[in-house]
Amino acid sequence: MQLAASLTSTRLVVALVACSAAFGLYRAWPEPEVAPPRAAAPPTYHLVPLSGEALQQLVDQHDGTDDQSPAQAGGGCVPFVPPLTAYKNWSLQLVEGASGCTGDWIHSVFEVASDGAVIWSAEDMAPRRLQLTGEELAVITGMNSFDCVRTERIGYSSSWLRISPGGGEHRARGGAVISQASMLGILVDGVLTQAIDRYRKQRLAALRPFEMHLTTTGANGRTRYHLDLDGKGQLTVRLRGRELIGRRLEDDAVVDFLDRLLVQPLATPDPEDRPASGVLISAGVRLPVSISRWGAFNGSILWRTFDDVDVESGY
């Protein structure tokens, strides 16, 4: 019994000595170095002017008409286009216009979507839909890569292309104004012109066969004239069966004229305006039409031909 107690005491002493040594080694062991927390990287910013003075200054720097400001070729005039078109669904608004001593005016507005669909709006016309090819759409998305240096000096008037993010009726106000007499302006105009030409050819094929027969009165309010447009675009003015004048219209003029009659409803003209009234037959459909000499749409092609007859003299 005494031997067992002695052995137990010895084991306890050994255990206490071992624990003490282990604790001493733990205290003596160097603590691991803890790296200080990494400071967050400062945010970086890339300014992309969307509109206003900053972008206009950028465009002005690329204008080679001023001998005191060297022209910088190589693009960079529409820096918002690459980040915008990187998104899946984007749209750009392109406005073709001109400025002169009498002010500014707009010829056409194009709303270009990411799938190449284009809504084309022109003066006195309802919006019409165009479609770009893949190659044409690549020109639009790559606009920032093209040179925008003006190739001619500004005279009494200048033509321009205004570019901005799409959406709304703002007509690209505040966007980048690019000279039409630059590589960028010429390329974009070529793309849009090709799309319009395709639309007009397809539209003309869909409208044929067509013919239009109208009557109107002369200045005296009694003499009746007949105005006829045939399927070949021949516009003729007759009086009592006798041809007074004939004019061959270009296909684009015919399409625009018929689109205005068919796409956008016409207000009933005032009889005092001596309108030209009759019928339009297109693709087998017979439609009554009445075109006022005055108002938002006055059928300028029609009335210019009619006025050339010089109805004021003789009738």
XYZ file of C-alpha atoms in Angstrom:
315
model
C 0.000 0.000 0.000
C 2.839 2.421 0.831
C 4.597 1.538 -2.486
C 1.450 2.252 -4.483
C 1.019 5.606 -2.824
C 4.636 6.471 -3.545
C 4.273 5.590 -7.203
C 1.123 7.629 -7.481
C 2.807 10.650 -5.936
C 5.770 10.291 -8.279
C 3.499 10.203 -11.334
C 1.696 13.269 -10.136
C 4.941 15.164 -9.691
C 6.108 14.125 -13.176
C 2.829 15.202 -14.673
C 2.992 18.570 -12.940
C 6.600 19.091 -14.095
C 5.627 18.184 -17.693
C 2.703 20.603 -17.669
C 4.888 23.332 -16.235
C 7.521 22.764 -18.919
C 4.926 22.765 -21.669
C 3.433 25.966 -20.357
C 6.871 27.534 -20.225
C 7.614 26.523 -23.809
C 4.256 27.953 -24.893
C 5.060 31.263 -23.208
C 8.537 31.321 -24.702
C 7.418 30.460 -28.236
C 7.233 33.584 -30.428
C 3.759 34.599 -31.424
C 3.000 34.319 -35.159
C 3.199 37.597 -37.021
C -0.216 38.852 -38.026
C -0.242 40.819 -41.298
C -1.943 44.175 -40.971
C -5.284 44.405 -42.749
C -4.827 45.328 -46.405
C -6.106 48.764 -47.156
C -8.907 48.829 -49.724
C -7.730 49.980 -53.141
C -8.962 53.453 -53.935
C -11.785 53.441 -56.514
C -10.880 54.364 -60.052
C -13.066 56.467 -62.272
C -13.314 56.801 -66.037
C -15.182 59.850 -67.205
C -17.351 59.273 -70.256
C -19.133 62.492 -71.288
C -22.671 61.780 -72.412
C -23.756 65.274 -73.321
C -23.128 68.928 -72.823
C -20.075 71.137 -72.937
C -17.456 68.517 -72.025
C -18.248 66.395 -75.048
C -18.509 69.405 -77.328
C -15.020 70.472 -76.287
C -13.768 67.017 -77.200
C -15.350 67.253 -80.634
C -13.932 70.743 -81.154
C -10.441 69.400 -80.508
C -10.917 67.072 -83.461
C -12.041 69.822 -85.806
C -9.318 70.507 -88.332
C -10.772 73.729 -89.685
C -9.062 75.904 -87.103
C -5.372 76.315 -87.877
C -4.692 77.094 -84.221
C -6.074 73.792 -82.947
C -4.332 70.781 -84.501
C -6.661 68.066 -85.701
C -6.283 64.719 -83.972
C -7.278 61.842 -86.206
C -8.134 58.376 -84.973
C -11.591 58.738 -83.461
C -12.625 59.296 -79.864
C -15.457 61.730 -80.634
C -18.272 59.609 -79.188
C -16.669 57.951 -76.125
C -20.043 56.941 -74.658
C -20.822 54.577 -77.554
C -18.526 51.619 -76.610
C -19.692 51.316 -72.964
C -23.321 51.837 -73.973
C -23.323 49.243 -76.764
C -21.610 46.732 -74.459
C -25.024 46.186 -72.859
C -27.492 43.720 -74.348
C -30.290 46.161 -75.076
C -29.120 49.602 -76.111
C -30.283 52.364 -78.407
C -28.697 55.382 -80.001
C -30.319 58.439 -81.484
C -28.806 59.888 -84.655
C -30.060 63.227 -85.953
C -29.165 64.632 -89.364
C -29.471 68.394 -89.629
C -27.920 71.593 -90.836
C -27.171 75.082 -89.574
C -27.037 78.337 -91.448
C -27.506 82.044 -91.119
C -31.265 81.550 -90.710
C -30.969 78.973 -87.911
C -30.911 75.211 -87.468
C -33.156 72.603 -89.022
C -33.490 68.841 -88.789
C -33.822 66.545 -91.801
C -34.225 63.125 -90.195
C -34.101 61.402 -86.804
C -32.983 57.764 -86.508
C -33.491 55.662 -83.375
C -31.126 52.698 -83.730
C -31.670 49.607 -81.525
C -29.255 46.830 -80.621
C -30.895 44.379 -83.046
C -30.365 46.726 -86.005
C -33.971 47.946 -86.105
C -34.240 51.663 -86.894
C -37.198 54.010 -86.460
C -36.825 56.737 -89.084
C -38.692 60.017 -88.599
C -38.678 62.844 -91.128
C -40.528 66.123 -91.425
C -44.256 65.741 -92.127
C -43.903 61.946 -92.181
C -45.079 59.232 -89.813
C -42.220 57.138 -88.358
C -41.056 54.341 -90.648
C -39.096 51.200 -89.798
C -35.722 50.353 -91.354
C -33.397 47.403 -90.766
C -29.596 47.475 -90.736
C -27.438 44.584 -91.876
C -24.798 43.126 -89.557
C -22.048 45.070 -91.335
C -24.001 48.318 -91.109
C -24.717 47.780 -87.413
C -20.979 47.224 -86.835
C -20.313 50.700 -88.247
C -22.771 52.184 -85.746
C -21.314 50.356 -82.732
C -17.794 51.229 -83.886
C -18.414 54.956 -84.386
C -15.906 55.979 -81.722
C -13.098 54.423 -83.788
C -13.635 56.637 -86.824
C -12.020 59.963 -87.542
C -14.308 62.965 -87.061
C -12.039 65.666 -88.500
C -13.989 68.068 -90.695
C -12.770 67.952 -94.285
C -14.181 71.299 -95.368
C -14.469 74.729 -93.855
C -17.795 76.075 -92.653
C -19.398 78.402 -95.178
C -22.851 79.949 -95.104
C -24.218 76.621 -93.903
C -22.962 73.306 -92.578
C -24.455 69.841 -92.259
C -24.037 67.844 -89.076
C -24.798 64.548 -87.382
C -25.826 64.683 -83.720
C -25.334 61.488 -81.683
C -26.634 60.650 -78.203
C -28.002 57.749 -76.130
C -31.411 56.798 -77.453
C -34.882 57.056 -76.016
C -37.472 59.786 -75.879
C -38.193 62.718 -78.121
C -35.143 64.778 -77.201
C -33.699 64.578 -80.744
C -30.202 64.051 -79.321
C -30.097 67.491 -77.718
C -26.770 67.944 -75.970
C -25.170 65.018 -77.775
C -21.993 64.927 -79.808
C -22.249 67.084 -82.936
C -20.173 65.623 -85.757
C -19.568 67.240 -89.127
C -21.155 65.406 -92.028
C -17.994 66.338 -93.921
C -15.892 63.960 -91.800
C -15.066 60.280 -92.147
C -17.479 59.424 -89.324
C -20.239 61.574 -90.804
C -19.780 60.119 -94.293
C -19.763 56.503 -93.072
C -22.879 56.879 -90.922
C -24.701 58.725 -93.698
C -23.797 55.902 -96.088
C -25.186 53.284 -93.690
C -28.473 55.152 -93.224
C -28.822 55.891 -96.941
C -28.404 52.204 -97.792
C -31.059 51.242 -95.260
C -33.473 53.859 -96.653
C -32.868 52.706 -100.235
C -33.683 49.101 -99.273
C -36.839 50.240 -97.497
C -38.032 52.241 -100.496
C -37.461 49.383 -102.940
C -39.323 46.943 -100.707
C -42.097 49.438 -100.048
C -42.564 50.245 -103.721
C -42.816 46.533 -104.550
C -45.483 46.123 -101.836
C -47.532 49.092 -103.092
C -47.595 48.025 -106.740
C -49.660 48.053 -108.780
C -50.865 51.543 -107.905
C -52.561 54.487 -109.555
C -54.074 57.731 -108.310
C -56.755 59.897 -109.909
C -57.610 63.326 -108.473
C -59.564 66.392 -109.538
C -59.206 69.992 -108.409
C -60.432 73.403 -109.458
C -58.524 76.336 -110.858
C -58.294 79.843 -109.475
C -61.765 80.709 -110.769
C -63.281 77.890 -108.709
C -64.999 76.338 -111.762
C -62.419 74.899 -114.149
C -61.730 71.272 -113.239
C -58.322 69.750 -113.669
C -57.445 66.061 -113.526
C -54.234 64.934 -111.848
C -53.167 61.345 -112.460
C -50.248 59.297 -111.123
C -49.601 55.965 -112.813
C -47.661 52.925 -111.636
C -44.474 54.120 -113.326
C -44.426 57.365 -111.379
C -45.698 59.553 -114.235
C -47.652 62.519 -112.870
C -49.915 64.205 -115.444
C -52.217 67.240 -115.324
C -55.068 67.296 -117.852
C -57.801 69.753 -118.769
C -60.806 68.515 -120.771
C -58.816 65.442 -121.775
C -55.844 67.433 -123.041
C -52.485 66.860 -121.366
C -51.096 70.132 -120.050
C -47.968 68.866 -118.314
C -46.348 65.590 -117.390
C -43.535 64.837 -114.961
C -41.720 61.593 -114.181
C -41.191 61.257 -110.442
C -38.263 59.411 -108.915
C -39.082 56.252 -106.989
C -38.060 57.760 -103.644
C -40.414 60.698 -104.195
C -43.259 58.324 -105.093
C -42.709 56.180 -101.988
C -42.587 59.200 -99.690
C -45.717 60.623 -101.276
C -47.694 57.370 -100.957
C -46.384 56.698 -97.462
C -47.715 60.057 -96.367
C -51.123 59.206 -97.789
C -51.296 55.650 -96.449
C -49.379 55.673 -93.163
C -50.420 58.944 -91.572
C -54.107 59.870 -91.594
C -54.963 63.099 -93.336
C -57.205 65.740 -91.831
C -60.284 66.588 -93.853
C -59.252 69.636 -95.887
C -61.229 72.851 -95.965
C -63.156 73.149 -99.274
C -61.995 76.769 -99.436
C -58.441 75.438 -99.960
C -59.524 73.900 -103.284
C -58.170 70.439 -102.375
C -57.398 67.717 -104.882
C -59.795 64.830 -104.198
C -60.220 61.422 -105.698
C -59.049 57.859 -105.252
C -55.795 55.959 -104.699
C -55.700 52.339 -105.823
C -52.783 50.388 -104.348
C -52.212 46.610 -104.232
C -55.869 46.069 -105.106
C -57.190 48.359 -102.351
C -59.243 51.421 -103.303
C -58.925 54.360 -100.910
C -60.540 57.823 -101.084
C -58.012 60.648 -100.673
C -58.245 64.418 -100.410
C -55.101 66.526 -100.362
C -55.152 70.141 -99.245
C -53.047 72.763 -100.943
C -52.229 74.185 -97.505
C -51.446 72.680 -94.138
C -48.773 70.426 -92.652
C -48.786 68.193 -95.708
C -49.611 69.901 -98.953
C -48.495 67.254 -101.431
C -45.670 69.504 -102.596
C -44.792 67.285 -105.581
C -48.391 67.286 -106.720
C -48.947 71.005 -106.285
C -45.627 72.032 -107.813
C -46.576 70.130 -110.953
C -50.043 71.613 -110.936
C -48.751 75.164 -110.440
C -46.412 74.790 -113.405
C -49.492 74.726 -115.602
C -49.880 78.445 -114.777
C -53.580 78.149 -114.121
C -53.904 81.828 -113.415
C -53.597 82.664 -117.119
C -56.221 81.515 -119.560
C -58.539 79.548 -117.265
